XYZ file of C-alpha atoms in Angstrom:
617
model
C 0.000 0.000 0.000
C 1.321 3.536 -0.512
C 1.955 6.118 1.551
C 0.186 9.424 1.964
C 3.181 10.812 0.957
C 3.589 8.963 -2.273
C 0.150 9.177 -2.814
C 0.295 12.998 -2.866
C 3.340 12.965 -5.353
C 1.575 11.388 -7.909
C -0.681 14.170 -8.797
C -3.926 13.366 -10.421
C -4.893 14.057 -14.055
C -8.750 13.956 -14.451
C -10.753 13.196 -17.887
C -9.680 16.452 -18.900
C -6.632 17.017 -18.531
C -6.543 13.619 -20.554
C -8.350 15.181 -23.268
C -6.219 17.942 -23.283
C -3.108 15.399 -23.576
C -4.549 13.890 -26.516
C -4.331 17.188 -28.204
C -0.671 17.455 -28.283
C 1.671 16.651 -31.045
C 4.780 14.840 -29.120
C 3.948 11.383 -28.265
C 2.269 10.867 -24.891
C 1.458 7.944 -23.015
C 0.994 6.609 -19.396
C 2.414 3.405 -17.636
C 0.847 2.372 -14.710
C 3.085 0.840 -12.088
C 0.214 -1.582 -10.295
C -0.534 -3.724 -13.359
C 2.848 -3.090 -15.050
C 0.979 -1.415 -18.696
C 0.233 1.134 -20.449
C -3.338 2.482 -19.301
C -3.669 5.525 -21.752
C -2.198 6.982 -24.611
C -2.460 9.925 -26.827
C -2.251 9.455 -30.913
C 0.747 9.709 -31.304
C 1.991 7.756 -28.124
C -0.153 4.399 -30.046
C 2.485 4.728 -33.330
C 5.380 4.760 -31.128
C 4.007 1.438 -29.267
C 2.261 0.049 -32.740
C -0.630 -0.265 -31.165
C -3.941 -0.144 -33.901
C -6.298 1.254 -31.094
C -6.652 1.661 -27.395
C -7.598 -1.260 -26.444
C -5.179 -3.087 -28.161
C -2.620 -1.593 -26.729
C -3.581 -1.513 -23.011
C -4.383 -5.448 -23.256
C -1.004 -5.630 -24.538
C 1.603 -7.759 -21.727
C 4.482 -5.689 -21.489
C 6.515 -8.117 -18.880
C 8.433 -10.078 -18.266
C 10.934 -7.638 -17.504
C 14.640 -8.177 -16.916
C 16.129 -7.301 -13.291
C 17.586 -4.516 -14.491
C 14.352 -3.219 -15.709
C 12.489 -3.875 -12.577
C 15.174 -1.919 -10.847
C 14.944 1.242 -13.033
C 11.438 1.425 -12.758
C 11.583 0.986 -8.521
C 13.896 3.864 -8.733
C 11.809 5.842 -10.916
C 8.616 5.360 -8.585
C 11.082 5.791 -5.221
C 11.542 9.194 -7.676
C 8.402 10.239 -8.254
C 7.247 9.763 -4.415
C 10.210 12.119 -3.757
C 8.578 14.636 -6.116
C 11.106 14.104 -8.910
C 11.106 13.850 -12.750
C 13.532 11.875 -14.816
C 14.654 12.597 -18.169
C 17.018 9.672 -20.308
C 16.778 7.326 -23.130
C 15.009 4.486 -23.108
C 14.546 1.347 -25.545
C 11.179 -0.144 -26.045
C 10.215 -2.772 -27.759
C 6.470 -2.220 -29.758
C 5.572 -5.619 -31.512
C 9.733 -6.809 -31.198
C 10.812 -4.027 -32.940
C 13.749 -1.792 -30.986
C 12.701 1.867 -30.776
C 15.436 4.004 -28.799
C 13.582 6.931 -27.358
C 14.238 10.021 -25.375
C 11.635 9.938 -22.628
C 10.896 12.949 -20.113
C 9.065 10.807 -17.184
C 6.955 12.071 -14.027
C 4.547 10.382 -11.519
C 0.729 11.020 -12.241
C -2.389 9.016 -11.307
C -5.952 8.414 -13.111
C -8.722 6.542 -12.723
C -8.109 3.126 -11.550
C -4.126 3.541 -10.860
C -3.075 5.278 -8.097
C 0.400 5.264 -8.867
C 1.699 5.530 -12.965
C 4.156 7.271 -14.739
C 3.543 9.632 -17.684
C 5.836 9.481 -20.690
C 6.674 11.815 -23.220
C 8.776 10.991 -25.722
C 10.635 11.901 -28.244
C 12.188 9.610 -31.767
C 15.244 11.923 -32.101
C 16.947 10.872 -29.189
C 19.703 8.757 -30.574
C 20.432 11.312 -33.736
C 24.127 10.349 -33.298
C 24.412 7.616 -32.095
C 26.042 4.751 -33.790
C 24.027 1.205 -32.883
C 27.437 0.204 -30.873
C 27.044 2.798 -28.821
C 23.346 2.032 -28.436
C 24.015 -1.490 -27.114
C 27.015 -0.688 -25.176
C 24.096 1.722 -23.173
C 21.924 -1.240 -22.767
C 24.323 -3.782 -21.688
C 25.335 -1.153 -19.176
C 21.667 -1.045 -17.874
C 21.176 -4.804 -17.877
C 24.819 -5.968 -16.408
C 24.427 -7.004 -12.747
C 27.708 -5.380 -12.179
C 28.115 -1.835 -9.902
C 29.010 0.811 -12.167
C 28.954 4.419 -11.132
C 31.044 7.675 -12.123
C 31.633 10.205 -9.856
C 33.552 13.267 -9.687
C 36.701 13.306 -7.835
C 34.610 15.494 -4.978
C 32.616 12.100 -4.703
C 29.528 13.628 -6.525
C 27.610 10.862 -8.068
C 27.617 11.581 -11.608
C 26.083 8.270 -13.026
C 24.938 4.881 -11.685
C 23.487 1.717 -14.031
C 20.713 -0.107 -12.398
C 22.468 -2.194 -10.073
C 24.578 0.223 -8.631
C 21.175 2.462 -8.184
C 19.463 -0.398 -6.057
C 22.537 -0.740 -4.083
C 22.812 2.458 -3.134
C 19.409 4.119 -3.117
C 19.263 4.348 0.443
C 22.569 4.922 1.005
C 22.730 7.722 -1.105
C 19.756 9.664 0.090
C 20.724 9.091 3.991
C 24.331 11.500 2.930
C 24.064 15.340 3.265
C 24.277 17.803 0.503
C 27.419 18.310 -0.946
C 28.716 14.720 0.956
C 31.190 12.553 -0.609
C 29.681 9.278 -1.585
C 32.843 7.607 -3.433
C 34.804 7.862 0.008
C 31.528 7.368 2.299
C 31.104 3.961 1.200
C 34.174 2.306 2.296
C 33.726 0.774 5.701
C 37.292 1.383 6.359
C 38.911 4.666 4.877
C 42.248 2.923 4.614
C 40.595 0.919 1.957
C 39.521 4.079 -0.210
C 42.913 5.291 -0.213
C 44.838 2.584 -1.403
C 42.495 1.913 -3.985
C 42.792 5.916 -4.796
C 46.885 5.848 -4.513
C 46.532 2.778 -6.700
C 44.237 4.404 -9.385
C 46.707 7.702 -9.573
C 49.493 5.780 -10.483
C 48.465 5.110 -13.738
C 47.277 1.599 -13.186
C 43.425 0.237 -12.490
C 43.093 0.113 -8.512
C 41.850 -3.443 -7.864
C 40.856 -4.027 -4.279
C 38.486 -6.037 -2.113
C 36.728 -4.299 1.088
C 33.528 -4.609 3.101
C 31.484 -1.165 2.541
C 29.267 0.943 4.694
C 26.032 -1.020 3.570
C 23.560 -3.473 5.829
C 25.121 -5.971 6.459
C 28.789 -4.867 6.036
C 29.018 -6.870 2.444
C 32.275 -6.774 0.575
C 32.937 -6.099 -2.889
C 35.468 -6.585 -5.506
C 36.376 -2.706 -6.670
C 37.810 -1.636 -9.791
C 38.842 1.813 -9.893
C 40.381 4.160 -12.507
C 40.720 7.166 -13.672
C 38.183 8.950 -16.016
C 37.154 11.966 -17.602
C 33.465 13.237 -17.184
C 31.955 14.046 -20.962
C 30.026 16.507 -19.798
C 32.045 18.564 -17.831
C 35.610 17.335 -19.006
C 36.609 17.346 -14.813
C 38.135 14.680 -13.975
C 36.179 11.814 -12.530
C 36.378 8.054 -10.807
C 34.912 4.936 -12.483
C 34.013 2.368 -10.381
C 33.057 -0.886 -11.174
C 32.413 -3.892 -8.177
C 30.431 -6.434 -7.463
C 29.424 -8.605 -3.846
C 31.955 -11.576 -3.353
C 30.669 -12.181 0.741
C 29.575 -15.719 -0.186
C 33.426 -16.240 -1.494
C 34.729 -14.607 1.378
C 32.249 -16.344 3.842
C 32.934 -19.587 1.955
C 36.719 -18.969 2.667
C 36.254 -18.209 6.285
C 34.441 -21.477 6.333
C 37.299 -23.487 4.789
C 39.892 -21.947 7.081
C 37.684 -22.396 10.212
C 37.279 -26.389 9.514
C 39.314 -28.710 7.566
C 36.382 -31.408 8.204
C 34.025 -29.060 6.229
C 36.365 -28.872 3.361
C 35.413 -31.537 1.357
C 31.827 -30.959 1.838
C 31.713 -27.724 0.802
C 34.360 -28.843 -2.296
C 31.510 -31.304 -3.081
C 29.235 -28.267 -3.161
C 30.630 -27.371 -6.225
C 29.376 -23.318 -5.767
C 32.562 -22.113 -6.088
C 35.807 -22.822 -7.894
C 38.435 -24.067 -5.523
C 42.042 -25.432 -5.723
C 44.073 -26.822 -2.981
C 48.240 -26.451 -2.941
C 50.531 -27.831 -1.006
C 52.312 -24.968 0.578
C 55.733 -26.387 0.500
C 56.115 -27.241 -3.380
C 52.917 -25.474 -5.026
C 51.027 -28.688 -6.527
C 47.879 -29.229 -6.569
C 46.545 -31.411 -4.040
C 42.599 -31.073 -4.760
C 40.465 -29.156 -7.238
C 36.870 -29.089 -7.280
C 34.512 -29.825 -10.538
C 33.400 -25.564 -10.916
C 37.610 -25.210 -11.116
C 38.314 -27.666 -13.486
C 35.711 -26.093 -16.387
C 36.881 -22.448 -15.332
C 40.707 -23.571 -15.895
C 41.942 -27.011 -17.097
C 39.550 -29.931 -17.216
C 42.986 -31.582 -17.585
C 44.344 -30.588 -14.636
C 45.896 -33.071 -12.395
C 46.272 -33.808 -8.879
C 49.968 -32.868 -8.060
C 50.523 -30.737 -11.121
C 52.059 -27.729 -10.660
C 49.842 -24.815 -9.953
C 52.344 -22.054 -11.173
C 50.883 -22.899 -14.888
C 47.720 -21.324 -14.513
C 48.693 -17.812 -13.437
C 49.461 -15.867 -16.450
C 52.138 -14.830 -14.611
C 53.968 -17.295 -12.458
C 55.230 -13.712 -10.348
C 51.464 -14.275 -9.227
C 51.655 -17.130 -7.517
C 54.826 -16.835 -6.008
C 53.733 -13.534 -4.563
C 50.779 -15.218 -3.441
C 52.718 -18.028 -1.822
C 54.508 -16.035 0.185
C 52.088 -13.438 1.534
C 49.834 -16.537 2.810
C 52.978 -18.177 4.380
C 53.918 -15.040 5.728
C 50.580 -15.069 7.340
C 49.060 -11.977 5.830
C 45.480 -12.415 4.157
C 45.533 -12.604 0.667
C 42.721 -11.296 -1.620
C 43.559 -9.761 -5.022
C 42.649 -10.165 -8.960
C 44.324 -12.554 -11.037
C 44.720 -13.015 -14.491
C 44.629 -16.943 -14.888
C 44.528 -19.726 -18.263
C 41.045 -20.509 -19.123
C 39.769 -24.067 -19.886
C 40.219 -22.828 -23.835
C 44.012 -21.292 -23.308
C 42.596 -17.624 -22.983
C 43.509 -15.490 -19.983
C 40.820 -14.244 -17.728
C 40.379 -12.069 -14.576
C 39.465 -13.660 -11.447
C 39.088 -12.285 -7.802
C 41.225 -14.852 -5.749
C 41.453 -15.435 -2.319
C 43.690 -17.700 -0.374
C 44.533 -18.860 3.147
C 46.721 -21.212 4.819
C 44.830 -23.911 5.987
C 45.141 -28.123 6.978
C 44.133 -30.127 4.514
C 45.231 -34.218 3.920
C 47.457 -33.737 7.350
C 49.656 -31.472 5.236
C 50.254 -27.339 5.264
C 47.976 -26.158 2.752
C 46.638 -23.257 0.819
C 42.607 -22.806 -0.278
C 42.317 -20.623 -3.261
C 39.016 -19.613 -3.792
C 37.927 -18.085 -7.294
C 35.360 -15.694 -8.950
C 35.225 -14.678 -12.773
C 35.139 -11.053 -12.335
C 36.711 -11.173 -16.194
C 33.196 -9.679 -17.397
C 33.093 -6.369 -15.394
C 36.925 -5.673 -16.196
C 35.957 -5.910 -19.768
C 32.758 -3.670 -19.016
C 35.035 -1.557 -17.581
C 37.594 -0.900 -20.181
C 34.617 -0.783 -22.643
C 33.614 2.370 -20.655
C 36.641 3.834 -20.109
C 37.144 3.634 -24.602
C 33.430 5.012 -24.275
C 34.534 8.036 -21.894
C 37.398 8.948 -24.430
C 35.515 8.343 -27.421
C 32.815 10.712 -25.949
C 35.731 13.221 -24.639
C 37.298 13.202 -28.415
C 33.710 13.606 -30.271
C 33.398 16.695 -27.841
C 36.564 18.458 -28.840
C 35.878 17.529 -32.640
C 32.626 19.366 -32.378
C 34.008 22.370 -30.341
C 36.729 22.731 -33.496
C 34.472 22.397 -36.397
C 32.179 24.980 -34.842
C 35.127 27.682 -34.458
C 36.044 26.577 -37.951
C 32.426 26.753 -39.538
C 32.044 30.469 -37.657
C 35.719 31.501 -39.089
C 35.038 30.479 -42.756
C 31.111 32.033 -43.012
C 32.490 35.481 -42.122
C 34.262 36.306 -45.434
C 31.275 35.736 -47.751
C 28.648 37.570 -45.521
C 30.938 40.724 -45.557
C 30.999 40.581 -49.428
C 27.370 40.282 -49.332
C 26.710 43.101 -46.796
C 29.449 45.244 -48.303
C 28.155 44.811 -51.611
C 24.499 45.705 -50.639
C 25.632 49.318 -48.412
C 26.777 50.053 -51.750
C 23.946 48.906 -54.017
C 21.328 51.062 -51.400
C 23.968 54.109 -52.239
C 23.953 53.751 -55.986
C 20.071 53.704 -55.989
C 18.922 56.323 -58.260
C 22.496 57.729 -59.047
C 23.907 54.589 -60.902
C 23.352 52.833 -64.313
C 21.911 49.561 -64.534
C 25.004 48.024 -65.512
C 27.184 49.027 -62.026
C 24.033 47.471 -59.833
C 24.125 44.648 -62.053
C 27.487 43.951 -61.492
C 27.075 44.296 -57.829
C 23.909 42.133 -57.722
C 26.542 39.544 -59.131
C 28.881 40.015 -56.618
C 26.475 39.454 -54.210
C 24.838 36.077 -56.085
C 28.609 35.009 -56.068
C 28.902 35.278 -52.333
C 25.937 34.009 -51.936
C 27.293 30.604 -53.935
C 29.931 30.629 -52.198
C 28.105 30.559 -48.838
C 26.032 28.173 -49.926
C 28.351 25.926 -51.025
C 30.411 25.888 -48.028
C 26.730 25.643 -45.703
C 26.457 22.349 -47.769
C 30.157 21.165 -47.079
C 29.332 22.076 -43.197
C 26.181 20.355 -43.719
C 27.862 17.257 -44.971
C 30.958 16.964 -42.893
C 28.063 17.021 -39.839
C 26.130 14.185 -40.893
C 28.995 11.830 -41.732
C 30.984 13.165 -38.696
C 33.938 13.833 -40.465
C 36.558 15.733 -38.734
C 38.062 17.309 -41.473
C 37.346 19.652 -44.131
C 35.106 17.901 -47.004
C 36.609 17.311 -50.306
C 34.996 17.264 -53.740
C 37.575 18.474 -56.725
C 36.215 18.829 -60.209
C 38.380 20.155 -63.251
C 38.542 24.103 -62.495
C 39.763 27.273 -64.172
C 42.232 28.519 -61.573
C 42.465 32.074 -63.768
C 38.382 32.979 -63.612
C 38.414 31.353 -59.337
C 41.353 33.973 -58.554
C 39.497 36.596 -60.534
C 36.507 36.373 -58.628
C 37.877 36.139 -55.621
C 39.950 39.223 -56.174
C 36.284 41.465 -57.502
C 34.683 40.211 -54.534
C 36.985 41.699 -52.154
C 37.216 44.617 -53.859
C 33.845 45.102 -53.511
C 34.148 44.684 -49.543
C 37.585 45.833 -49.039
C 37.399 49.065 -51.059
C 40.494 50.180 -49.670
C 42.961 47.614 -50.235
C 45.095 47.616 -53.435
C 44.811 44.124 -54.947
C 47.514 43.403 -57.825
C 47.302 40.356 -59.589
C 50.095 38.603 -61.899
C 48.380 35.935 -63.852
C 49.711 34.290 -66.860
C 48.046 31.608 -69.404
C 46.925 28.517 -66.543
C 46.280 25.139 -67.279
C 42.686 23.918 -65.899
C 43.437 21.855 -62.847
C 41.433 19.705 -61.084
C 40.359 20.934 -57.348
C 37.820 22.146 -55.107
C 36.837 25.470 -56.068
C 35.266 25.841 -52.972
C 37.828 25.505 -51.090
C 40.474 26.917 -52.991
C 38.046 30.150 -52.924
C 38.395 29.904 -49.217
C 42.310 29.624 -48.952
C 42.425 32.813 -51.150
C 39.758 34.986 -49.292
C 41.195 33.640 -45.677
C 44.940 35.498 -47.044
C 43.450 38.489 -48.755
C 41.093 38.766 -45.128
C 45.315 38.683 -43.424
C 46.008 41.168 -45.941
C 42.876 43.565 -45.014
C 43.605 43.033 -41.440
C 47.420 43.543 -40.929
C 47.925 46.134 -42.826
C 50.192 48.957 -42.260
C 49.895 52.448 -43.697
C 50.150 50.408 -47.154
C 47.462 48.738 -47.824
C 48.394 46.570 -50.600
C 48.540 42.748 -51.586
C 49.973 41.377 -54.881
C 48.383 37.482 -55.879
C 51.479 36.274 -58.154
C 50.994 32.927 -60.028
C 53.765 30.871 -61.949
C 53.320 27.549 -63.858
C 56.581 24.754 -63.494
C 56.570 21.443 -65.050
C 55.457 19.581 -62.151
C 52.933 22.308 -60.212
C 51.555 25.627 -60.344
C 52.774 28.099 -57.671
C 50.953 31.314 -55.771
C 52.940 33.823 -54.307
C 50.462 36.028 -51.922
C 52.061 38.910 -50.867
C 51.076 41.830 -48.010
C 53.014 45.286 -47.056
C 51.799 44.752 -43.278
C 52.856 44.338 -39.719
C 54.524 41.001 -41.039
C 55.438 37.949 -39.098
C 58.721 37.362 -36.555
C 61.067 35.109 -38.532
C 61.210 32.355 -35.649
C 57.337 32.619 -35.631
C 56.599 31.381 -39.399
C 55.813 28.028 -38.567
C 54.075 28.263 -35.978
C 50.846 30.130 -36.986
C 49.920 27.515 -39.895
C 49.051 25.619 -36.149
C 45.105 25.823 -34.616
C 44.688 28.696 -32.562
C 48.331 29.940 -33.714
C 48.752 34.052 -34.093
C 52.203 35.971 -33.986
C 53.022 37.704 -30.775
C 53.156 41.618 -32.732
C 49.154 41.367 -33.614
C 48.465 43.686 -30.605
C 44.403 44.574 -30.217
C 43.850 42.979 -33.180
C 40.757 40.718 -33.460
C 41.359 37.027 -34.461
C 40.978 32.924 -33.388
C 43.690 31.988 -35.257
C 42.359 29.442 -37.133
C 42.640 31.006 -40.896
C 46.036 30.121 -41.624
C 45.507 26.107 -39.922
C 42.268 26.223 -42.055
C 44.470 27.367 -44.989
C 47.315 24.759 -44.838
C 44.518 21.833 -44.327
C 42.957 22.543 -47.821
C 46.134 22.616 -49.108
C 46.961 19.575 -47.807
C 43.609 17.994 -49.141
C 45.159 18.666 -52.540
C 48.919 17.463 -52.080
C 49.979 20.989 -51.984
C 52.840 22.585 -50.034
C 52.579 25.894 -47.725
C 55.355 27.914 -46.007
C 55.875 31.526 -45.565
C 58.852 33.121 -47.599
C 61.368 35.592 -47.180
C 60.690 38.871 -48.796
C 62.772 42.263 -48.954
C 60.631 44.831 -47.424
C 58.091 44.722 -44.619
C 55.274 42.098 -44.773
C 53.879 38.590 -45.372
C 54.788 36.212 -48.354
C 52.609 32.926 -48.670
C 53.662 30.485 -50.992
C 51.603 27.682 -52.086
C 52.395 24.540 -54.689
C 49.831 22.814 -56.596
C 50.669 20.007 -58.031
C 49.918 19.749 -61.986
C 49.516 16.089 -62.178
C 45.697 15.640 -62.476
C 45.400 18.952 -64.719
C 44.453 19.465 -68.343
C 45.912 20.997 -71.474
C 46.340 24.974 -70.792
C 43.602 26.633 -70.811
C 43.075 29.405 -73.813
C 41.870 31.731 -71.237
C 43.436 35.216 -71.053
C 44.219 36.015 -67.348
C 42.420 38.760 -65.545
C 43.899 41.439 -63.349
């Protein structure tokens, strides 16, 4: 029965306020936590469960569920009676078919279920997101393993299903602002060797009772992690309960007459040594299929530890008469290594000093672990790709909306005082920009869909004259004041992006513009070799330091004399990446006077005959 309380945080929608839901356009439906369905739905909520009618769908059996399920939901009810809401992806499953779905839940009760959950949802939610990365979210849900990331001030940033369950009540008995990562330890010596062992570069493996009913202890696997969101650092934790192992262990050094009893048992795999020479002296059926059904008695043991500095380290700690608990890599049954949380002791056994070793795969949530940690930087990397092809996009989009605006002021002064022929030409200048815009909108465009992370790349056979002769109008058009001259003899066609090659120009005539001095002046000089066709672009500026010219063809790169003025330095890294593209060359040359020299090589070896096109200056 539920509380008052709970009763009173699930607010209660009448007949209509249902109506009023059906009128919406997102997708809208409500799941009732007593009989474990959906009891109502708007329109649009029946396509996303492929549900004919109404009826259909709320006689429709949505369980079983798995545990994991049944755990998410509990917390989203324990939620809802708190007065919270809950917004994350989901995966339903209308008719078999796997829907991924972006669902903003919160509690709400109608007629004939006190307690339910409405749903809105939304289709778009995994625009994105690659089916791997899909299923590695699922298996994270649905693993029985403890995994939670937290920031390094012990906020919890994430927990899967199991590790919510765990720690529901644990969690909301802490203060504001507590830390729960060191709060759970039972012993705080525990936390910081795991921690110490973390920060040195290696996973922290440790077993420890935490501050839970009952005192249970837990395999931990620690390391070090980034958050995605946030890019602070963060801690990944990954455990599960081994108390029957330890109990079992307990047992086996308590009583040697219970040994072979509980070795007939079979729950857990189990290998006895002699302490004095290592061999085996008993091994248990749940043993023999985890590590060699061949495995004899008084073989030595040594030969299933990956590394035989394993169980000579082991050897000696028990003799030594310190407890021994730690993770193993060991030879499976089919020759492949796998992690295992061992524990030994010293014990009796046969009339002879022995040692118990007691084993548990814990191979899966090291792997599950790893996968997250690739996850985390995969995340981390897509982040900083996104944050550079947005300063990028913003960089290369300013150039043709100044030629546009520029060209316009000028058109609205002409009005009335000009002949057709000068608006027309400006109108040109302005469609040309505008082509130019568009174009690269559609390479943006592109390069986001396919998440590229570089510059897209589409050459077509191009006259390299008439590309460097619009450029040049166009920026006379918005850079009135700068002197363009332009050397340009007979060109062969070659093949390239014009696009691009538009945008290398513009980005050094834009350097030009913006570095002048009290010349304002740039020369575009163009020779033809046998093997490529060079372009000498030339300024009368502030110039460059000599031990400088390398570095500002980097991201973010700008010479230390550019004072106040304005600039991400991305133009000249944008620059030498197109160039690139086309098996070009880039460097900056020296020059007598004051000023910038670019040099760029094309090569000739996909281009035509010459062109009989008569340069333009």
């Amino acid at each position: 029965m539920a509380s008052d309380v709970e009763t009173r945080r699930f607010p209660f929608v009448d007949a209509a306020g249902l109506n009023a839901l059906s009128l919406l356009g997102s997708a809208i439906y409500i799941y009732s936590f007593e009989t474990q369905s959906v009891c109502w739905a708007n329109p649009k909520g029946l396509m996303v469960w492929n549900a004919r009618s109404e009826e259909e769908l709320y006689a429709r059996s949505l369980t079983p569920f798995s545990q994991a399920t049944n755990l998410r939901l509990e917390d989203y009810r324990q939620a809802f009676a708190r007065g919270e809401d809950r917004l994350d992806t989901w995966t339903l499953y209308p008719l078999g078919e796997a829907r991924p779905v972006l669902c903003r839940c919160s509690g709400v009760s109608i007629k004939g279920h006190g307690q339910a959950m409405l749903v809105e949802c939304s289709l778009e939610s995994a625009v994105g997101i690659t089916a791997a990365e899909v299923r590695s979210i699922e298996a994270l849900r649905h693993t029985p393993l403890k995994i939670s990331l937290l920031s390094r001030s012990g906020e919890v940033l994430m927990r899967n299903p199991a590790a919510t369950a765990l720690f529901a009540e644990f969690d909301h008995s802490l203060p504001p602002g507590a830390d729960h990562f060191s709060s759970m330890f039972a012993n705080p010596a525990d936390c910081d060797a795991l921690v110490a062992a973390a920060e040195s570069g290696k996973v922290g493996r440790l077993q420890a009772p935490l501050r839970l009913p009952g005192s249970p202890i837990h395999a931990l696997n620690l390391s070090v992690a980034t958050d995605p969101i946030s890019g602070k650092p963060a801690w990944l934790v990954a455990h599960d309960d081994i108390s029957l192992l330890v109990q079992t262990l307990r047992q086996l050094a308590a009583s040697e007459d219970a040994l072979d009893a509980i070795l007939n048992l079979d729950l857990t795999p189990t290998v006895i040594l002699a302490a004095s020479d290592g061999k085996v002296l008993n091994v248990n059926v749940s043993a023999r299929k985890a590590l060699d059904q061949a495995l004899a008695i008084g073989s030595p043991a040594n030969s299933l530890f990956v590394d035989h500095g394993d169980f000579e380290r082991l050897r000696s700690s028990v003799l030594s008469g310190q407890a021994s608990a730690a993770p193993v890599q060991f030879r499976g049954a089919n020759g492949e290594p796998f992690w295992a949380s061992l524990s030994a002791a010293r014990i009796s056994y046969d009339k002879q000093d022995s040692i118990a070793i007691l084993l548990a795969d814990v191979d899966a949530m090291y792997r599950i672990a790893a996968d997250l940690e690739a996850a985390l930087s995969m995340e981390r990397a897509i982040t900083d790709a996104q944050r550079r092809f947005l300063a990028i996009a913003s960089h290369e989009f300013r150039t043709p909306l100044a030629v546009i605006d520029s060209a316009a002021q000028r058109i609205e002064r002409l009005i009335g005082k000009a002949d057709e022929e000068n608006i027309r030409s400006r109108v040109g200048n302005i469609r040309r920009a505008v082509a130019g815009l568009l174009q690269l909108m559609d390479n943006t465009l592109e390069q986001a869909r396919e998440d590229k992370r570089v510059l897209g790349y589409a050459p077509r056979v191009t006259d390299l004259s008439g590309l460097i002769a619009d450029v040049v109008d166009s920026f006379r058009e918005s850079h009135p004041d700068l002197r363009i001259d332009v050397d340009l003899p007979p060109l062969p066609l070659l093949e390239l992006d014009p696009g691009l090659i538009e945008q290398v120009i513009s980005n050094l005539l834009s350097n030009s513009a913006k570095y002048a001095a009290q010349q304002k002046r740039a020369l575009i000089k163009v020779s033809v070799t046998t093997d490529e066709v060079q372009l000498l672009i030339r300024d009368w500026g502030i110039g460059v330091p000599a031990e400088e010219r390398e570095s500002i063809f980097s991201e973010y790169g700008r010479a230390s004399n550019v004072g106040e003025r304005p600039g991400t330095g991305l133009g000249l890294a944008i620059v030498k990446q197109v160039i690139a593209l086309h098996g070009g060359t880039i460097d900056a040359v020296d020059i007598d006077g004051p000023g910038l020299a670019i040099r760029i090589a094309l090569p000739r070896s996909l281009s035509e005959s010459p062109a009989p096109v008569a340069a333009r200056t």
